[in-house]
Coordinates of C-alpha atoms in Angstrom, one line a residue:
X1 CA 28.5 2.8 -29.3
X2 CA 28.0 4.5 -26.0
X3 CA 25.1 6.2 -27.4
X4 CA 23.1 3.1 -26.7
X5 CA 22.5 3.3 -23.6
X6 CA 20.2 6.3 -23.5
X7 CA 17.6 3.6 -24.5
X8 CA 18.3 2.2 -21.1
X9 CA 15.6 4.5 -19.0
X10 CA 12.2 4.1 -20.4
X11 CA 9.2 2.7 -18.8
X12 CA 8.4 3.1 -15.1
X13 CA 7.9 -0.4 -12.6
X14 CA 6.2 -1.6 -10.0
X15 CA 7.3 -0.4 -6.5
X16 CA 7.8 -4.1 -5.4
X17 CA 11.0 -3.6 -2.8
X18 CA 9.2 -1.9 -0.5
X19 CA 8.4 1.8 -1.2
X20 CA 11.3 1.8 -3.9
X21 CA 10.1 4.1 -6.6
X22 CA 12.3 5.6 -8.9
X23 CA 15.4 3.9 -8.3
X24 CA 17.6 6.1 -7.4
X25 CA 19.4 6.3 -10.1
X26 CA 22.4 9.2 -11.2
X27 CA 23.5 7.8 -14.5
X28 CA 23.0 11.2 -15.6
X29 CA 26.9 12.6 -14.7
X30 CA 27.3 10.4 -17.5
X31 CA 25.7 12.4 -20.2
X32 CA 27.0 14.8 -22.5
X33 CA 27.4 18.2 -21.0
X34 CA 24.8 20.4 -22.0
X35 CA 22.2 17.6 -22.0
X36 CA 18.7 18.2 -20.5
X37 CA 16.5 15.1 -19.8
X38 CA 13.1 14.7 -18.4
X39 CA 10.8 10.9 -18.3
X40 CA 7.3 10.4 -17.0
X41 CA 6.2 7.2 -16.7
X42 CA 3.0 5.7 -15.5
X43 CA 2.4 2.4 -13.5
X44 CA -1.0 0.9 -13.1
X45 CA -0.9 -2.2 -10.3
X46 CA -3.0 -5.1 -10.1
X47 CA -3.0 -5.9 -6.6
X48 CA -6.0 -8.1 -5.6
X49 CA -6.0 -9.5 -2.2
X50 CA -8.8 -11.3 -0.1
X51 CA -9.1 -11.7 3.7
X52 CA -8.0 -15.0 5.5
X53 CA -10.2 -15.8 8.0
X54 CA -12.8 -13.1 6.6
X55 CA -15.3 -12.0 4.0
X56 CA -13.0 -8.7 2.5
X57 CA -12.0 -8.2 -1.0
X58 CA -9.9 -5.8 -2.1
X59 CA -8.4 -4.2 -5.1
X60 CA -5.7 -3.0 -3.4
X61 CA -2.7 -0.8 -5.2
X62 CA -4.2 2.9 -6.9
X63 CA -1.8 3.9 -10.0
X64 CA 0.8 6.2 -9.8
X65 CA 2.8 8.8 -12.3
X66 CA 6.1 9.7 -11.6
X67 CA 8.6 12.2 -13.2
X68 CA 12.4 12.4 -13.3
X69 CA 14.5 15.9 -14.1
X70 CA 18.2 15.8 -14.5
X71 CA 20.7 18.6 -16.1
X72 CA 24.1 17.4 -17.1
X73 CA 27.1 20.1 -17.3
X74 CA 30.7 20.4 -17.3
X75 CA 33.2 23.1 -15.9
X76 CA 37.0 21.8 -17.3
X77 CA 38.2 19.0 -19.0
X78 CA 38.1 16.9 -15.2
X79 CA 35.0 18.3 -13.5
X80 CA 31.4 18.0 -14.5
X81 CA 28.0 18.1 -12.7
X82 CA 24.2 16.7 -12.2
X83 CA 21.1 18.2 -10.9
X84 CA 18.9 15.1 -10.9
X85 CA 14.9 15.3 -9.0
X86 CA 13.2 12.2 -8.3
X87 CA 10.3 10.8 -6.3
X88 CA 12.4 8.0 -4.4
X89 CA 10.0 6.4 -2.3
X90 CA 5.9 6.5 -2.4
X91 CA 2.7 4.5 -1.5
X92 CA -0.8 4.7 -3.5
X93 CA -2.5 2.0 -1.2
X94 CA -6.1 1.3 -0.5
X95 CA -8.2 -1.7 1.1
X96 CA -11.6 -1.1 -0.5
X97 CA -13.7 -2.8 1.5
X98 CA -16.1 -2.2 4.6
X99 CA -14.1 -1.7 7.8
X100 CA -17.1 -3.2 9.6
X101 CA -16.9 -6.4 7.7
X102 CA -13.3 -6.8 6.7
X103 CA -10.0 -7.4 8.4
X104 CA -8.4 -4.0 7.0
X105 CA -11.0 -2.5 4.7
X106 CA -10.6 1.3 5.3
X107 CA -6.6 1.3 5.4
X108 CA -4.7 3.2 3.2
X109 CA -1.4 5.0 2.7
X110 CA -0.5 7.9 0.3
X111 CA 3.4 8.7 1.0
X112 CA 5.6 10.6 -1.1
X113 CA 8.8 12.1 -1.4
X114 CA 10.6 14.1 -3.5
X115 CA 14.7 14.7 -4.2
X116 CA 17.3 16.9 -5.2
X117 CA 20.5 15.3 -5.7
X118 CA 23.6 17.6 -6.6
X119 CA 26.7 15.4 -7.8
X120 CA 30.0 16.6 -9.5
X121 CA 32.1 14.0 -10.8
X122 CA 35.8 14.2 -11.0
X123 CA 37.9 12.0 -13.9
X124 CA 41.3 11.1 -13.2
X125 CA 41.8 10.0 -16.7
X126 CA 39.4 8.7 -19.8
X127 CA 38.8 5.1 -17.4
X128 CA 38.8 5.9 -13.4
X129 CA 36.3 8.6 -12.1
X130 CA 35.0 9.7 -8.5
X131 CA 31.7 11.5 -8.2
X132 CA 29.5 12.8 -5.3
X133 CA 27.5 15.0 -3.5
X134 CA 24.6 16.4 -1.2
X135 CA 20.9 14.7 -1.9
X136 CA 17.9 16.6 -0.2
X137 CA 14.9 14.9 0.1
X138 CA 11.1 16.0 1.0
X139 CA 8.7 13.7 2.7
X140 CA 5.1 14.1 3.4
X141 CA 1.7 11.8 3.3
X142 CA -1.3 10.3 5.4
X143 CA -1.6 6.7 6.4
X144 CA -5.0 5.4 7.7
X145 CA -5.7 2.1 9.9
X146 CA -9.0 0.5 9.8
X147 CA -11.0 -2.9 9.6
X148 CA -11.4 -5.5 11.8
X149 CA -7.8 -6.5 12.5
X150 CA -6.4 -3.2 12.9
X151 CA -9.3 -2.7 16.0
X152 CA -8.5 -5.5 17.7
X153 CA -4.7 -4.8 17.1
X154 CA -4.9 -1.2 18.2
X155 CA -7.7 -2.3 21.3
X156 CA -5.5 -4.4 22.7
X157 CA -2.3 -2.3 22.7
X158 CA -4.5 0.6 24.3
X159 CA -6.1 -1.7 26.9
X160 CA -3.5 -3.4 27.8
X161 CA -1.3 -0.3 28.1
X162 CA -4.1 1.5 30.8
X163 CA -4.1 -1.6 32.7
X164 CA -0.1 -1.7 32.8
X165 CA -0.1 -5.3 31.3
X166 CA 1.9 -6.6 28.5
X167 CA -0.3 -7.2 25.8
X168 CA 0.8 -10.6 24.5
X169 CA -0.3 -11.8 27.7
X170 CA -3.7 -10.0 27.5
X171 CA -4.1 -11.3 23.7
X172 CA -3.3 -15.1 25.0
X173 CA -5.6 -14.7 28.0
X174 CA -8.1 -13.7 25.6
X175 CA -8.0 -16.6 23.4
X176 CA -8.3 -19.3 26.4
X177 CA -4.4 -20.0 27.3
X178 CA -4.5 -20.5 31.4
X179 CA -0.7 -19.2 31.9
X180 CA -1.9 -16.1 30.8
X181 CA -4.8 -15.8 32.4
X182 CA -3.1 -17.1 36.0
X183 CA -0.6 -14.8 35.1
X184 CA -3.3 -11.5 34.9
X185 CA -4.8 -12.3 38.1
X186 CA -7.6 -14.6 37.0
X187 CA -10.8 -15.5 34.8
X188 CA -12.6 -12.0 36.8
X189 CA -9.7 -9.9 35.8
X190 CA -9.8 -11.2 32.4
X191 CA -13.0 -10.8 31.5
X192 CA -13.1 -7.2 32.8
X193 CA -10.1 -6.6 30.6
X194 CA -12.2 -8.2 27.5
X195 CA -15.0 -6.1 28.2
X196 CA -13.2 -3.3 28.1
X197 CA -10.9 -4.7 25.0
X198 CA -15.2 -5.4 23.4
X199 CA -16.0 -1.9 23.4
X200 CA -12.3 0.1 22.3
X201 CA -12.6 -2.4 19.6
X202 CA -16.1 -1.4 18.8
X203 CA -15.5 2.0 19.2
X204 CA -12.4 2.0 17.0
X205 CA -14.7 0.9 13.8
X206 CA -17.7 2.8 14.7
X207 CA -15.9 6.0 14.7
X208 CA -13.8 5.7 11.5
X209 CA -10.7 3.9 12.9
X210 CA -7.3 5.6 13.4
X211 CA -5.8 8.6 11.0
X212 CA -1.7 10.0 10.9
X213 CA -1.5 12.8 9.1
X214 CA 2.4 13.9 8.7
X215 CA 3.1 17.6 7.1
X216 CA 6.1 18.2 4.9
X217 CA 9.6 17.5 6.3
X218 CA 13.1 17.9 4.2
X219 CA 16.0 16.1 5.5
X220 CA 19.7 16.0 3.8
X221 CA 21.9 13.3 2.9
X222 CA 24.9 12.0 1.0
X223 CA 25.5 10.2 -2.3
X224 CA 28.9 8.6 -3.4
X225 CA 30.4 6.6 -6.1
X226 CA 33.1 5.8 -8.4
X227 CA 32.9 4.4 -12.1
X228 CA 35.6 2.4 -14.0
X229 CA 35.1 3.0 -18.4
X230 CA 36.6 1.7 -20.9
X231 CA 35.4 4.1 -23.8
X232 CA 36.3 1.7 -26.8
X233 CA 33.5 -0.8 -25.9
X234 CA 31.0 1.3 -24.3
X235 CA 32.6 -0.4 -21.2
X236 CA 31.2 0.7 -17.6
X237 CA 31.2 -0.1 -14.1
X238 CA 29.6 2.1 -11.9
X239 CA 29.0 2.1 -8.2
X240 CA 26.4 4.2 -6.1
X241 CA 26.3 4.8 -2.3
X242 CA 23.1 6.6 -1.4
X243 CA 23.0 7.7 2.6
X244 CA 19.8 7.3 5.0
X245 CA 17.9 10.7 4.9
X246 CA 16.5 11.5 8.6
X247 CA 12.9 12.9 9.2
X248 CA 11.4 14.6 11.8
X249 CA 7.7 15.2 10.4
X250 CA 5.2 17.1 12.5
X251 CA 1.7 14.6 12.4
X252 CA -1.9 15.3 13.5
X253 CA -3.0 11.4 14.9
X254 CA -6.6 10.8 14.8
X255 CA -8.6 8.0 16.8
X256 CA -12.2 8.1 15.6
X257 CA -12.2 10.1 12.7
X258 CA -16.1 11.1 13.1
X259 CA -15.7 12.9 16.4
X260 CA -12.8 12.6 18.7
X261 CA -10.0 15.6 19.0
X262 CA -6.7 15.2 16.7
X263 CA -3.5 14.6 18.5
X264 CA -0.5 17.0 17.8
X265 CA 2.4 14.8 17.9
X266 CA 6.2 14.0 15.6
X267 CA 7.5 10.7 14.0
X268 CA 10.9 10.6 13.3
X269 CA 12.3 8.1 11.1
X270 CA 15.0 7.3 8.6
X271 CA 14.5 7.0 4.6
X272 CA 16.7 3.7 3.6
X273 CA 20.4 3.5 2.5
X274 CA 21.2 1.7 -1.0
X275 CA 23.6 0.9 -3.1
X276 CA 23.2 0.8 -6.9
X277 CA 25.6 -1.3 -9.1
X278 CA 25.7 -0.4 -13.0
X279 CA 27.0 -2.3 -15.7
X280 CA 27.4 -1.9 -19.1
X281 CA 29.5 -3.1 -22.5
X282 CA 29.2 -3.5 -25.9
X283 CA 29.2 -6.8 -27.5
X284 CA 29.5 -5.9 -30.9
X285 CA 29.2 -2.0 -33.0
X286 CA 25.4 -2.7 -32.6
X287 CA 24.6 -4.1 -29.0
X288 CA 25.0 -2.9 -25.5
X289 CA 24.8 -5.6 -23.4
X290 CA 23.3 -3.9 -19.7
X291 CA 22.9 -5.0 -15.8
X292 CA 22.0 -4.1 -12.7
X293 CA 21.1 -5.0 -9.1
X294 CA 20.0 -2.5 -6.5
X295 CA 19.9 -3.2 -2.6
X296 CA 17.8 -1.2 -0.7
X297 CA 18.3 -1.1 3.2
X298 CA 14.9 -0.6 5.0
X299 CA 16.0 -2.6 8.8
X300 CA 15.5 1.4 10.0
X301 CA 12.6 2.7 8.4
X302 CA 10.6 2.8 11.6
X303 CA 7.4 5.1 11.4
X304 CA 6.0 5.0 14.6
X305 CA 3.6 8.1 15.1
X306 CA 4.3 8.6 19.5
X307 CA 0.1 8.3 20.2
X308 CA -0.4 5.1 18.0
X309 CA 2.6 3.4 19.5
X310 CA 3.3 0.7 16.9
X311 CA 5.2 0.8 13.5
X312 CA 3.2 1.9 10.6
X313 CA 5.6 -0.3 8.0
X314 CA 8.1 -3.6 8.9
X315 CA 9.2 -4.0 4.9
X316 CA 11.9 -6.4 4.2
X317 CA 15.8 -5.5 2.8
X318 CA 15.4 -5.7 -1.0
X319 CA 18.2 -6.8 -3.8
X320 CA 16.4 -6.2 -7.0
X321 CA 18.7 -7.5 -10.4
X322 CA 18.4 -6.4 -13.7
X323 CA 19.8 -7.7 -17.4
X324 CA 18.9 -6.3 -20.3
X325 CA 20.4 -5.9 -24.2
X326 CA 20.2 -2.9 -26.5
X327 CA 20.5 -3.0 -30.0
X328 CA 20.6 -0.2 -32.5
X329 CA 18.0 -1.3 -35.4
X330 CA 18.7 1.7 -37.5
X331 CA 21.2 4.9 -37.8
X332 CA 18.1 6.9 -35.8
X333 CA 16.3 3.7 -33.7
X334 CA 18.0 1.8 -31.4
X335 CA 15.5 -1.2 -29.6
X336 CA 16.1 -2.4 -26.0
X337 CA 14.7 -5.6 -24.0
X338 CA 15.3 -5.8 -20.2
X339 CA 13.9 -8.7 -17.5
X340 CA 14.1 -7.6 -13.7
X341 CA 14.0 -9.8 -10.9
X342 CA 13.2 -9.6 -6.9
X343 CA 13.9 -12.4 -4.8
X344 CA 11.3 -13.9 -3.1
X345 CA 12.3 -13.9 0.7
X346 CA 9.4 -15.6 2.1
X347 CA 8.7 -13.9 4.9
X348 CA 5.3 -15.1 6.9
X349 CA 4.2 -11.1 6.8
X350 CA 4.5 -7.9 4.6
X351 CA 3.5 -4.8 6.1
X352 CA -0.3 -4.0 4.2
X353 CA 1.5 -0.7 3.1
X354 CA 3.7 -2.6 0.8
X355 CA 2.0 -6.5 0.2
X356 CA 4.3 -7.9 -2.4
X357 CA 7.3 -10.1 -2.1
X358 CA 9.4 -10.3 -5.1
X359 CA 8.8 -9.7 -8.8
X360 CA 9.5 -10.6 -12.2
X361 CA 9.5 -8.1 -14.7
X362 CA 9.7 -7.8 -18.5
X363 CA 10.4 -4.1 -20.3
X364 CA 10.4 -3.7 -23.9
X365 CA 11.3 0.2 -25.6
X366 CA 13.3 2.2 -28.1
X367 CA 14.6 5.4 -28.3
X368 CA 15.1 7.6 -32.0
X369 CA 17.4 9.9 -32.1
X370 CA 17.5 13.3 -34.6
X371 CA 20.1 15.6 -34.3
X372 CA 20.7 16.8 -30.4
X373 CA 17.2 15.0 -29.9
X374 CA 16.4 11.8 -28.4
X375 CA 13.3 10.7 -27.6
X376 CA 12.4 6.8 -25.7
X377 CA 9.3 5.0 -24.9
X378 CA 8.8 1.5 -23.7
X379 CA 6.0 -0.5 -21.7
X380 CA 7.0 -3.1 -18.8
X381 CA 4.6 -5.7 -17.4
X382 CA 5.6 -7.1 -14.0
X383 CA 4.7 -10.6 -12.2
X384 CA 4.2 -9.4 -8.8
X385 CA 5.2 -12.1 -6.1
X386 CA 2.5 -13.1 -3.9
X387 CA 2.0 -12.2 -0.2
X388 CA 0.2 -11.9 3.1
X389 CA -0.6 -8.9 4.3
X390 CA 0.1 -8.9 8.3
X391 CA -1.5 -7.0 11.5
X392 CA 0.9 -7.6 14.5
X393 CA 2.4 -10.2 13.0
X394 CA -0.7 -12.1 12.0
X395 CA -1.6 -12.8 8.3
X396 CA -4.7 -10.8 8.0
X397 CA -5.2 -11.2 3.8
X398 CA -3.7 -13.1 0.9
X399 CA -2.6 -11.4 -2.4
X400 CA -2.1 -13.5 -4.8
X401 CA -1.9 -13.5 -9.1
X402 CA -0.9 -9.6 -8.7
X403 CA 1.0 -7.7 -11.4
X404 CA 1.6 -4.5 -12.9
X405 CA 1.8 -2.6 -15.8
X406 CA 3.9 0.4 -16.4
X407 CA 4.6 3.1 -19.6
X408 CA 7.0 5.5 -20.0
X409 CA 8.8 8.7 -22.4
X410 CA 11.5 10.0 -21.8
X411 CA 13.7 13.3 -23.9
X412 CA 17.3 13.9 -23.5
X413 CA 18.0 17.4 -25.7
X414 CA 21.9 18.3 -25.7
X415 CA 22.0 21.9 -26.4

């Protein structure tokens, strides 16, 4: 009965928490030693937003392909081992509209990272088991701000930090409110300040807006967890403690893309800490009944490149829950069915880097087996929760009816 739940890992989703890619996921120290397992999977998002306030339209969200590698060995009766590579966290975005005419036309993000996770597991007896070990992790990309929000967001910082004011006042002042204009000397000083604030906003769009470029960085952590079985009914609890990963990425910064001099500079910043809970039994000597739920800690992802100033991504916590049931159809063909849920937290904002605020997702697959062989496929179709995009805290677009479509194979071959 355990068999079934290879059928578990078939078709890629929608990166709704966040960046979250691939999960995380190191159910692998639970294969048979000797087994070899590689899935690619495919998601194509729908991600349609429009400006508020504005004439943009987008079709926001590029697909993506991911790929997952894990080898699964064992030294004595008590110790075994995983070699697992994943793309953890990622962005595909772009606003494709005009930055002269749009609130963020222009801005895009393509992030990636990749992992190696080394775990050896340790069982005390056929039910308890520890496992662990050291996950290094690559991170690279190049995030671009543009369109009509992003120049007066990134104008006002700049002008207000020359003229050693702090620019919530200088934004107030600007729209009318007499506090903040008594308190920045008076109408003359203001205006100077929003002739000034005119033209850096002016000269942000005419030149191409702003450009971080950050090379490769690889920065260690730590994964951790322990597993309670019971082997007679496909019984298992399994807990999963993965660290925060630090960066320290050399970046080029760009203002003005069409002429002026790129800026040498470092972000540092943290990749999130999660936790992964797996469970799993069998119901009867045909069906595995699965769940999930994933919590994914992004409170100190802060990428803020040291020219720009501001953080490139403010993305929500994320708990994301799965339930799904596997059923073996025939001797070689075993069926599965999974829903997935992300809580819709509501928040006013979502950083444009990552627009979406929950999910609801439906996966259907199968795996055959023949032999040492097993090969699974299955397509998942995801209700994407709807969203405003935000530029200093302001809702900037709407993005709304979204969704995605994913596909995925995966083969597991025990030699």
């Amino acid at each position: 009965m355990a068999t079934l739940f290879g059928a578990t890992a078939l078709a890629g989703t929608a990166s709704a928490g966040g960046l979250d890619r691939s999960y995380q996921s190191v159910l692998a120290i639970f294969n048979d030693p000797g087994t070899v397992s590689f899935s690619l999977s495919y998601v194509e998002p729908d991600l349609k937003a429009e400006d508020i306030n504005g004439t943009g339209r987008y079709d926001a969200a590029d697909g993506f392909a991911q790929y997952q590698f894990s080898y699964t060995g064992r030294i004595n009766d008590r110790f075994s081992y995983a070699i697992i590579n994943d793309q953890p966290f990622g962005a595909n975005i772009f606003y494709d509209d005009d930055p002269l005419t749009s609130n963020i036309g222009g801005t895009e993000a393509d992030l990636e990272t990749d992992a190696f996770t080394f775990i050896g597991k340790y069982d005390f007896d056929d039910r308890i088991s520890v496992f662990g070990g050291p996950r290094v992790e690559r991170a690279s990309g190049v995030v671009a701000l543009n369109g009509q929000a992003y120049a007066r967001a990134i104008a006002l910082r700049g002008v207000a930090r020359v003229a050693g004011v702090d620019a919530g006042t200088l934004g107030a002042a600007l729209q009318g409110d007499p506090n903040a204009v008594a308190a920045l000397g008076g109408l003359a000083n203001v205006g100077a300040l929003g002739a000034q604030f005119q033209n850096a906003s002016s000269i942000f769009l005419a030149t191409g807006g702003y450009e971080v470029e950050l090379d490769d960085d690889w920065g260690v952590g730590l994964t951790l967890g322990a597993a309670y079985e019971i082997p007679e009914i496909a019984l298992r609890l399994a807990v999963t403690y993965h660290s925060e990963i630090s960066h320290d990425n050399a970046t080029t910064e760009q203002f003005g893309l069409a002429s002026l001099t790129p800026i040498p500079s470092e972000i540092a910043f943290s990749s999130p800490q999660s936790v992964n809970v797996d469970f799993q039994t069998g119901l009867n000597e045909r069906t595995l009944l699965i769940a999930g739920v994933r919590w994914t800690d992004w409170d100190d992802f802060d990428v803020i490149p040291t020219t720009l100033g501001s953080d490139l991504a403010v993305i929500d916590d994320s708990y994301r829950w799965s339930l799904g049931v596997a059923r073996r159809l025939t001797d070689a063909f075993v069926g599965l069915a999974t829903l997935t849920y992300e809580e819709d937290l509501g928040s006013e904002t979502q950083s444009p880097l990552g627009p979406t605020d929950g999910l609801i997702g439906l996966t259907l697959g199968g795996r055959y087996t023949r032999d040492n062989l097993n090969v699974s496929g299955g397509v998942s179709y995801n209700w994407v929760g709807s969203a405003n995009a935000g530029v200093a805290e302001q809702p900037v677009a709407s993005l709304t009816d979204s969704s995605a479509i994913g596909v995925g194979f995966k083969v597991d071959y025990r030699f």
